[in-house]
């Protein structure tokens, strides 16, 4: 669901994408503005064509408002030296990918406040525009509705539940005072989860008791999305904290069986894979890690040809696919192991010598234990 995004453009080095759900939302928005909000609030004043044009521009300006909101988050992040991947617009709002590693609650506070502040500025701006175009009814109504829209965006985002902006602000404050990011995230994302449940309940209520089909479903979708995001971001923070404290070298299993380049594949099969029950063996020459030979690669070779071929004929030398360096960042190690491509991963020192392997199950167990400890 989160993968289908279209690249729109790049502004100040920040790529802006739109999730395909947003295109559907744009149509739905236009439709509901035209047939609902505008025609009900101003009956008989505008022609159908006028209503649809107004509705279209309202949706477009809403899009722009959200974009500017997200942009302020990203710009503040960039100013504080944080990497901001991209901005993706989807569903009710946008997501500036700011789950990155904020190390300082003050930076988090500034970053989280920037969006709502921009939304307030926009509300004021649209208010001025509505005054300015008072004599043109369609325009003043359009701008006036954008004032309300931005106020709603502001209020929604300021709900103090993580990962909404209000929740980030709350988290930053608790984090600053208690000096504990895990505790702070736990509290803020718990409020986020309750708020999400409240939205789902509200949606269900208005669906059943008021027959408000679109509005009800809409609230339930937003609630569900928010709930998942709250759970996910808490998990992400925990992982991040745990990964920072995890010392890779503690997990290295030494005494690994290795093979040389010139061993023939028949011997490898009979005396290594059969005997040690390992999926792969590191290939080492003069202490240096050259690659790995996997059981899958050997199995691909016709059994009759195995005695004539050697390890060097089937060696996998794409070290970046599986080798962990002692100086690898925790994020890389986590990413590598979580890709679940191999059962274990060779670890090398800065000179490229093999130190041992880390198995996925050891790693996962360590993470689970440390998460229980930090909880
Ligand atoms: Zn925001």
Tab-separated table of C-alpha atoms and ligand atoms in Angstrom:
chain	number	residue	atom	x	y	z
A	1	UNK	CA	0.000	0.000	0.000
A	2	UNK	CA	2.867	2.381	0.682
A	3	UNK	CA	4.894	1.574	-2.371
A	4	UNK	CA	2.945	3.000	-5.282
A	5	UNK	CA	4.174	6.544	-5.466
A	6	UNK	CA	4.716	8.792	-8.449
A	7	UNK	CA	7.601	11.190	-8.532
A	8	UNK	CA	6.360	14.744	-9.054
A	9	UNK	CA	9.264	17.162	-8.784
A	10	UNK	CA	12.221	18.248	-6.689
A	11	UNK	CA	12.289	21.451	-4.690
A	12	UNK	CA	15.376	22.624	-2.775
A	13	UNK	CA	16.768	19.165	-3.226
A	14	UNK	CA	13.745	17.479	-1.647
A	15	UNK	CA	11.920	15.049	-3.934
A	16	UNK	CA	8.148	15.247	-3.799
A	17	UNK	CA	6.110	12.163	-4.541
A	18	UNK	CA	2.431	11.565	-4.667
A	19	UNK	CA	0.963	8.270	-3.599
A	20	UNK	CA	-1.647	6.993	-6.038
A	21	UNK	CA	-4.207	7.077	-3.237
A	22	UNK	CA	-3.915	10.845	-3.375
A	23	UNK	CA	-5.154	10.979	-6.960
A	24	UNK	CA	-8.235	9.051	-5.901
A	25	UNK	CA	-8.600	11.385	-2.935
A	26	UNK	CA	-8.298	14.419	-5.218
A	27	UNK	CA	-11.249	13.194	-7.266
A	28	UNK	CA	-13.240	12.260	-4.154
A	29	UNK	CA	-12.473	15.628	-2.567
A	30	UNK	CA	-13.564	17.556	-5.627
A	31	UNK	CA	-16.707	15.503	-5.804
A	32	UNK	CA	-17.585	15.940	-2.140
A	33	UNK	CA	-16.807	19.684	-2.179
A	34	UNK	CA	-18.997	20.153	-5.264
A	35	UNK	CA	-21.960	17.995	-4.341
A	36	UNK	CA	-21.742	18.376	-0.573
A	37	UNK	CA	-20.003	21.259	1.108
A	38	UNK	CA	-20.463	24.050	-1.449
A	39	UNK	CA	-23.906	23.161	-2.747
A	40	UNK	CA	-25.246	22.692	0.800
A	41	UNK	CA	-23.612	25.747	2.335
A	42	UNK	CA	-24.507	28.075	-0.532
A	43	UNK	CA	-27.680	26.668	-2.107
A	44	UNK	CA	-28.833	28.270	-5.318
A	45	UNK	CA	-25.974	30.759	-5.489
A	46	UNK	CA	-23.612	29.016	-7.879
A	47	UNK	CA	-24.184	27.163	-11.115
A	48	UNK	CA	-23.155	23.492	-11.297
A	49	UNK	CA	-20.137	24.392	-13.431
A	50	UNK	CA	-19.075	27.032	-10.937
A	51	UNK	CA	-19.449	24.545	-8.081
A	52	UNK	CA	-17.219	22.005	-9.780
A	53	UNK	CA	-14.571	24.573	-10.701
A	54	UNK	CA	-14.542	25.874	-7.127
A	55	UNK	CA	-14.386	22.334	-5.799
A	56	UNK	CA	-11.495	21.492	-8.069
A	57	UNK	CA	-9.502	24.538	-6.994
A	58	UNK	CA	-10.327	23.923	-3.340
A	59	UNK	CA	-8.883	20.398	-3.661
A	60	UNK	CA	-5.846	21.720	-5.483
A	61	UNK	CA	-5.195	24.403	-2.865
A	62	UNK	CA	-5.701	21.794	-0.172
A	63	UNK	CA	-3.034	19.736	-1.908
A	64	UNK	CA	-0.753	22.783	-1.965
A	65	UNK	CA	-1.461	23.563	1.697
A	66	UNK	CA	-0.462	20.076	2.756
A	67	UNK	CA	2.600	20.206	0.544
A	68	UNK	CA	3.734	23.472	2.142
A	69	UNK	CA	3.032	22.050	5.583
A	70	UNK	CA	5.260	19.054	4.876
A	71	UNK	CA	7.863	21.261	3.277
A	72	UNK	CA	8.262	23.308	6.431
A	73	UNK	CA	8.955	20.098	8.358
A	74	UNK	CA	11.546	19.084	5.787
A	75	UNK	CA	13.252	22.452	5.577
A	76	UNK	CA	13.672	22.681	9.337
A	77	UNK	CA	15.006	19.134	9.327
A	78	UNK	CA	17.458	20.003	6.585
A	79	UNK	CA	18.573	23.138	8.393
A	80	UNK	CA	19.395	20.975	11.392
A	81	UNK	CA	21.469	18.661	9.293
A	82	UNK	CA	18.993	15.774	9.274
A	83	UNK	CA	18.617	13.718	6.140
A	84	UNK	CA	15.114	14.041	4.726
A	85	UNK	CA	14.421	11.413	2.118
A	86	UNK	CA	11.374	12.703	0.352
A	87	UNK	CA	7.871	13.977	0.818
A	88	UNK	CA	5.033	11.662	-0.053
A	89	UNK	CA	1.517	12.984	-0.261
A	90	UNK	CA	-1.182	10.528	0.463
A	91	UNK	CA	-4.569	10.100	2.053
A	92	UNK	CA	-5.500	12.924	4.357
A	93	UNK	CA	-2.082	14.422	4.468
A	94	UNK	CA	1.497	14.077	3.630
A	95	UNK	CA	4.396	12.344	5.118
A	96	UNK	CA	7.741	13.986	5.258
A	97	UNK	CA	9.903	11.005	5.922
A	98	UNK	CA	11.161	12.258	9.225
A	99	UNK	CA	11.331	9.018	11.118
A	100	UNK	CA	15.051	9.431	10.779
A	101	UNK	CA	17.315	9.587	13.694
A	102	UNK	CA	16.517	12.733	15.595
A	103	UNK	CA	18.995	12.845	18.416
A	104	UNK	CA	17.839	15.999	20.132
A	105	UNK	CA	14.378	16.789	21.538
A	106	UNK	CA	14.815	20.495	20.806
A	107	UNK	CA	15.373	19.755	17.106
A	108	UNK	CA	12.357	17.434	17.152
A	109	UNK	CA	10.272	20.186	18.739
A	110	UNK	CA	11.295	22.729	16.103
A	111	UNK	CA	10.749	20.245	13.305
A	112	UNK	CA	7.337	19.127	14.519
A	113	UNK	CA	6.096	22.678	15.111
A	114	UNK	CA	7.138	23.935	11.687
A	115	UNK	CA	4.271	22.207	9.857
A	116	UNK	CA	1.377	23.384	12.034
A	117	UNK	CA	2.924	26.874	12.109
A	118	UNK	CA	2.900	26.949	8.310
A	119	UNK	CA	-0.709	25.741	8.287
A	120	UNK	CA	-1.682	28.629	10.573
A	121	UNK	CA	0.120	31.076	8.305
A	122	UNK	CA	-1.759	29.640	5.329
A	123	UNK	CA	-5.089	29.979	7.136
A	124	UNK	CA	-4.279	33.644	7.710
A	125	UNK	CA	-3.208	34.080	4.105
A	126	UNK	CA	-6.415	32.563	2.748
A	127	UNK	CA	-8.381	34.753	5.135
A	128	UNK	CA	-6.684	37.853	3.680
A	129	UNK	CA	-7.384	36.597	0.162
A	130	UNK	CA	-11.059	36.072	0.990
A	131	UNK	CA	-11.229	39.692	2.183
A	132	UNK	CA	-9.331	40.895	-0.853
A	133	UNK	CA	-11.729	39.180	-3.264
A	134	UNK	CA	-14.859	40.039	-1.330
A	135	UNK	CA	-16.521	41.416	-4.457
A	136	UNK	CA	-16.133	38.140	-6.362
A	137	UNK	CA	-18.396	35.711	-4.555
A	138	UNK	CA	-16.970	32.460	-5.935
A	139	UNK	CA	-13.418	33.460	-5.019
A	140	UNK	CA	-14.222	34.740	-1.544
A	141	UNK	CA	-16.165	31.542	-0.785
A	142	UNK	CA	-13.295	29.445	-2.140
A	143	UNK	CA	-10.700	31.210	0.009
A	144	UNK	CA	-12.961	31.211	3.029
A	145	UNK	CA	-13.383	27.455	2.822
A	146	UNK	CA	-9.597	27.115	2.574
A	147	UNK	CA	-9.332	28.998	5.867
A	148	UNK	CA	-11.556	26.360	7.491
A	149	UNK	CA	-9.714	23.541	5.792
A	150	UNK	CA	-6.370	24.745	7.106
A	151	UNK	CA	-7.785	25.205	10.579
A	152	UNK	CA	-9.040	21.606	10.463
A	153	UNK	CA	-5.613	20.434	9.267
A	154	UNK	CA	-4.037	22.405	12.102
A	155	UNK	CA	-6.356	20.998	14.779
A	156	UNK	CA	-6.060	17.452	13.487
A	157	UNK	CA	-2.291	17.597	13.403
A	158	UNK	CA	-2.075	19.154	16.844
A	159	UNK	CA	-3.804	16.224	18.543
A	160	UNK	CA	-1.065	15.123	20.958
A	161	UNK	CA	-0.829	11.554	19.693
A	162	UNK	CA	2.307	10.273	18.023
A	163	UNK	CA	3.019	10.262	15.055
A	164	UNK	CA	0.874	13.358	14.516
A	165	UNK	CA	2.719	16.655	14.899
A	166	UNK	CA	1.072	17.334	18.249
A	167	UNK	CA	2.253	13.919	19.388
A	168	UNK	CA	5.783	14.697	18.245
A	169	UNK	CA	5.684	17.962	20.145
A	170	UNK	CA	4.431	16.185	23.257
A	171	UNK	CA	7.069	13.507	22.841
A	172	UNK	CA	9.808	16.111	22.467
A	173	UNK	CA	8.697	17.814	25.675
A	174	UNK	CA	8.562	14.572	27.697
A	175	UNK	CA	11.816	13.438	26.132
A	176	UNK	CA	13.453	16.747	27.058
A	177	UNK	CA	12.238	16.593	30.648
A	178	UNK	CA	12.703	12.882	31.342
A	179	UNK	CA	15.729	12.386	29.086
A	180	UNK	CA	14.238	9.110	27.892
A	181	UNK	CA	13.135	8.860	24.281
A	182	UNK	CA	11.663	5.364	24.633
A	183	UNK	CA	9.401	6.394	27.539
A	184	UNK	CA	8.406	9.578	25.724
A	185	UNK	CA	7.571	7.726	22.524
A	186	UNK	CA	5.638	5.133	24.478
A	187	UNK	CA	3.413	7.759	26.101
A	188	UNK	CA	2.878	9.835	22.954
A	189	UNK	CA	2.187	6.857	20.715
A	190	UNK	CA	-0.221	5.429	23.279
A	191	UNK	CA	-2.261	8.632	23.048
A	192	UNK	CA	-1.957	8.317	19.270
A	193	UNK	CA	-3.409	4.804	19.431
A	194	UNK	CA	-6.325	5.928	21.618
A	195	UNK	CA	-7.054	8.846	19.338
A	196	UNK	CA	-6.991	6.457	16.378
A	197	UNK	CA	-9.464	4.153	18.111
A	198	UNK	CA	-11.646	7.171	18.867
A	199	UNK	CA	-11.639	8.089	15.158
A	200	UNK	CA	-12.545	4.534	14.167
A	201	UNK	CA	-15.363	4.528	16.736
A	202	UNK	CA	-16.593	7.907	15.581
A	203	UNK	CA	-16.582	6.690	11.985
A	204	UNK	CA	-18.523	3.574	12.918
A	205	UNK	CA	-20.981	5.658	14.935
A	206	UNK	CA	-21.706	8.134	12.167
A	207	UNK	CA	-21.973	5.279	9.679
A	208	UNK	CA	-24.512	3.315	11.740
A	209	UNK	CA	-26.518	6.064	13.393
A	210	UNK	CA	-26.348	8.809	10.784
A	211	UNK	CA	-25.962	6.765	7.616
A	212	UNK	CA	-22.934	8.920	6.819
A	213	UNK	CA	-21.297	6.382	4.560
A	214	UNK	CA	-18.352	8.253	3.025
A	215	UNK	CA	-17.558	10.315	6.107
A	216	UNK	CA	-17.767	7.251	8.335
A	217	UNK	CA	-15.558	5.067	6.180
A	218	UNK	CA	-13.168	7.970	5.775
A	219	UNK	CA	-12.728	8.376	9.524
A	220	UNK	CA	-12.249	4.655	9.927
A	221	UNK	CA	-9.554	4.588	7.255
A	222	UNK	CA	-7.704	7.520	8.822
A	223	UNK	CA	-8.035	5.931	12.260
A	224	UNK	CA	-6.695	2.604	11.051
A	225	UNK	CA	-3.805	4.252	9.291
A	226	UNK	CA	-2.962	6.318	12.344
A	227	UNK	CA	-3.103	3.324	14.637
A	228	UNK	CA	-0.716	1.354	12.481
A	229	UNK	CA	1.601	4.338	12.219
A	230	UNK	CA	1.595	4.800	16.006
A	231	UNK	CA	2.472	1.153	16.587
A	232	UNK	CA	5.081	1.149	13.843
A	233	UNK	CA	6.847	4.289	14.952
A	234	UNK	CA	7.088	3.079	18.524
A	235	UNK	CA	8.619	-0.144	17.237
A	236	UNK	CA	11.005	1.825	15.052
A	237	UNK	CA	12.215	3.950	17.947
A	238	UNK	CA	12.748	0.896	20.106
A	239	UNK	CA	14.729	-0.799	17.363
A	240	UNK	CA	16.766	2.302	16.779
A	241	UNK	CA	17.597	2.657	20.452
A	242	UNK	CA	18.394	-1.020	20.781
A	243	UNK	CA	20.519	-1.030	17.653
A	244	UNK	CA	22.525	1.893	18.972
A	245	UNK	CA	23.403	-0.033	22.121
A	246	UNK	CA	24.010	-3.348	20.448
A	247	UNK	CA	27.663	-4.213	20.097
A	248	UNK	CA	28.019	-6.340	16.984
A	249	UNK	CA	31.269	-7.882	18.138
A	250	UNK	CA	29.472	-9.480	21.117
A	251	UNK	CA	27.455	-11.599	18.724
A	252	UNK	CA	30.284	-12.888	16.573
A	253	UNK	CA	30.707	-16.645	16.634
A	254	UNK	CA	34.356	-17.421	16.184
A	255	UNK	CA	35.863	-20.744	15.070
A	256	UNK	CA	34.097	-20.724	11.746
A	257	UNK	CA	34.875	-23.453	9.245
A	258	UNK	CA	36.253	-21.879	6.077
A	259	UNK	CA	37.299	-23.228	2.708
A	260	UNK	CA	40.019	-22.317	0.215
A	261	UNK	CA	39.719	-21.287	-3.415
A	262	UNK	CA	41.105	-24.493	-4.892
A	263	UNK	CA	39.018	-27.102	-3.080
A	264	UNK	CA	37.075	-29.185	-5.589
A	265	UNK	CA	33.290	-29.138	-5.354
A	266	UNK	CA	32.938	-32.871	-4.709
A	267	UNK	CA	35.099	-32.639	-1.598
A	268	UNK	CA	33.203	-29.529	-0.587
A	269	UNK	CA	29.924	-31.423	-0.848
A	270	UNK	CA	31.034	-34.614	0.910
A	271	UNK	CA	33.338	-33.291	3.585
A	272	UNK	CA	31.915	-29.878	4.330
A	273	UNK	CA	28.227	-29.412	3.563
A	274	UNK	CA	27.446	-33.004	4.603
A	275	UNK	CA	29.544	-32.791	7.714
A	276	UNK	CA	28.975	-29.275	9.078
A	277	UNK	CA	25.392	-28.708	7.941
A	278	UNK	CA	26.059	-25.118	7.029
A	279	UNK	CA	24.315	-23.311	4.160
A	280	UNK	CA	27.534	-21.648	3.148
A	281	UNK	CA	31.218	-21.412	3.903
A	282	UNK	CA	33.335	-18.303	3.857
A	283	UNK	CA	36.130	-18.564	1.310
A	284	UNK	CA	39.377	-17.379	2.824
A	285	UNK	CA	42.860	-17.007	1.471
A	286	UNK	CA	45.740	-15.825	3.713
A	287	UNK	CA	43.186	-14.783	6.328
A	288	UNK	CA	41.377	-12.503	3.899
A	289	UNK	CA	37.699	-12.973	3.252
A	290	UNK	CA	37.216	-13.388	-0.508
A	291	UNK	CA	33.586	-14.431	-0.726
A	292	UNK	CA	31.250	-17.257	0.121
A	293	UNK	CA	30.336	-20.542	-1.466
A	294	UNK	CA	26.719	-21.520	-0.915
A	295	UNK	CA	25.068	-24.912	-1.078
A	296	UNK	CA	22.624	-23.514	-3.641
A	297	UNK	CA	25.407	-22.531	-6.037
A	298	UNK	CA	27.057	-25.941	-5.774
A	299	UNK	CA	23.749	-27.759	-6.242
A	300	UNK	CA	23.345	-25.963	-9.564
A	301	UNK	CA	26.439	-27.742	-10.887
A	302	UNK	CA	25.911	-31.097	-12.561
A	303	UNK	CA	27.124	-33.790	-10.053
A	304	UNK	CA	29.355	-35.329	-12.713
A	305	UNK	CA	31.246	-32.068	-13.148
A	306	UNK	CA	31.737	-31.350	-9.453
A	307	UNK	CA	35.071	-33.206	-9.095
A	308	UNK	CA	36.610	-31.104	-11.870
A	309	UNK	CA	35.364	-27.712	-10.675
A	310	UNK	CA	36.688	-25.755	-7.754
A	311	UNK	CA	35.400	-23.276	-5.199
A	312	UNK	CA	36.774	-20.399	-7.246
A	313	UNK	CA	34.372	-21.347	-10.081
A	314	UNK	CA	31.243	-20.850	-7.978
A	315	UNK	CA	32.384	-18.302	-5.394
A	316	UNK	CA	30.023	-15.419	-4.695
A	317	UNK	CA	32.189	-12.343	-4.324
A	318	UNK	CA	29.452	-9.742	-3.877
A	319	UNK	CA	30.693	-9.005	-0.391
A	320	UNK	CA	28.353	-6.052	0.073
A	321	UNK	CA	25.406	-8.461	-0.112
A	322	UNK	CA	26.281	-10.291	3.069
A	323	UNK	CA	29.450	-9.112	4.787
A	324	UNK	CA	29.224	-7.169	8.018
A	325	UNK	CA	32.156	-4.944	8.836
A	326	UNK	CA	33.024	-4.262	12.444
A	327	UNK	CA	32.533	-0.600	11.590
A	328	UNK	CA	29.225	-1.132	9.757
A	329	UNK	CA	26.475	1.096	11.074
A	330	UNK	CA	23.822	-0.640	13.196
A	331	UNK	CA	21.234	0.409	10.625
A	332	UNK	CA	23.091	-1.442	7.878
A	333	UNK	CA	23.468	-4.563	9.982
A	334	UNK	CA	19.798	-4.507	10.855
A	335	UNK	CA	18.796	-3.925	7.254
A	336	UNK	CA	21.082	-6.680	5.983
A	337	UNK	CA	19.946	-9.301	8.464
A	338	UNK	CA	16.308	-8.305	8.173
A	339	UNK	CA	16.412	-8.905	4.435
A	340	UNK	CA	16.581	-12.563	5.498
A	341	UNK	CA	18.607	-13.618	2.512
A	342	UNK	CA	21.082	-15.704	4.512
A	343	UNK	CA	21.059	-17.563	7.793
A	344	UNK	CA	24.349	-16.147	8.920
A	345	UNK	CA	26.650	-13.318	7.975
A	346	UNK	CA	30.449	-13.207	7.911
A	347	UNK	CA	32.016	-10.439	9.957
A	348	UNK	CA	35.290	-8.883	8.867
A	349	UNK	CA	37.601	-6.351	10.468
A	350	UNK	CA	38.813	-3.187	8.757
A	351	UNK	CA	41.609	-5.116	7.033
A	352	UNK	CA	39.101	-7.505	5.483
A	353	UNK	CA	40.089	-10.480	7.626
A	354	UNK	CA	37.340	-12.848	8.682
A	355	UNK	CA	36.535	-12.691	12.383
A	356	UNK	CA	33.574	-15.053	12.473
A	357	UNK	CA	29.879	-15.049	11.660
A	358	UNK	CA	26.711	-13.619	13.147
A	359	UNK	CA	23.706	-15.873	12.793
A	360	UNK	CA	20.302	-14.375	12.170
A	361	UNK	CA	18.758	-16.240	15.077
A	362	UNK	CA	21.404	-14.956	17.528
A	363	UNK	CA	20.839	-11.464	16.249
A	364	UNK	CA	17.063	-11.643	16.505
A	365	UNK	CA	17.232	-13.085	19.968
A	366	UNK	CA	19.579	-10.315	21.105
A	367	UNK	CA	17.197	-7.698	19.714
A	368	UNK	CA	14.221	-9.270	21.461
A	369	UNK	CA	16.024	-9.442	24.800
A	370	UNK	CA	17.216	-5.842	24.553
A	371	UNK	CA	13.771	-4.618	23.556
A	372	UNK	CA	12.313	-6.326	26.598
A	373	UNK	CA	14.970	-4.615	28.694
A	374	UNK	CA	14.248	-1.144	27.265
A	375	UNK	CA	10.497	-1.504	27.485
B	1	LIG	ZN1	2.894	17.864	10.023
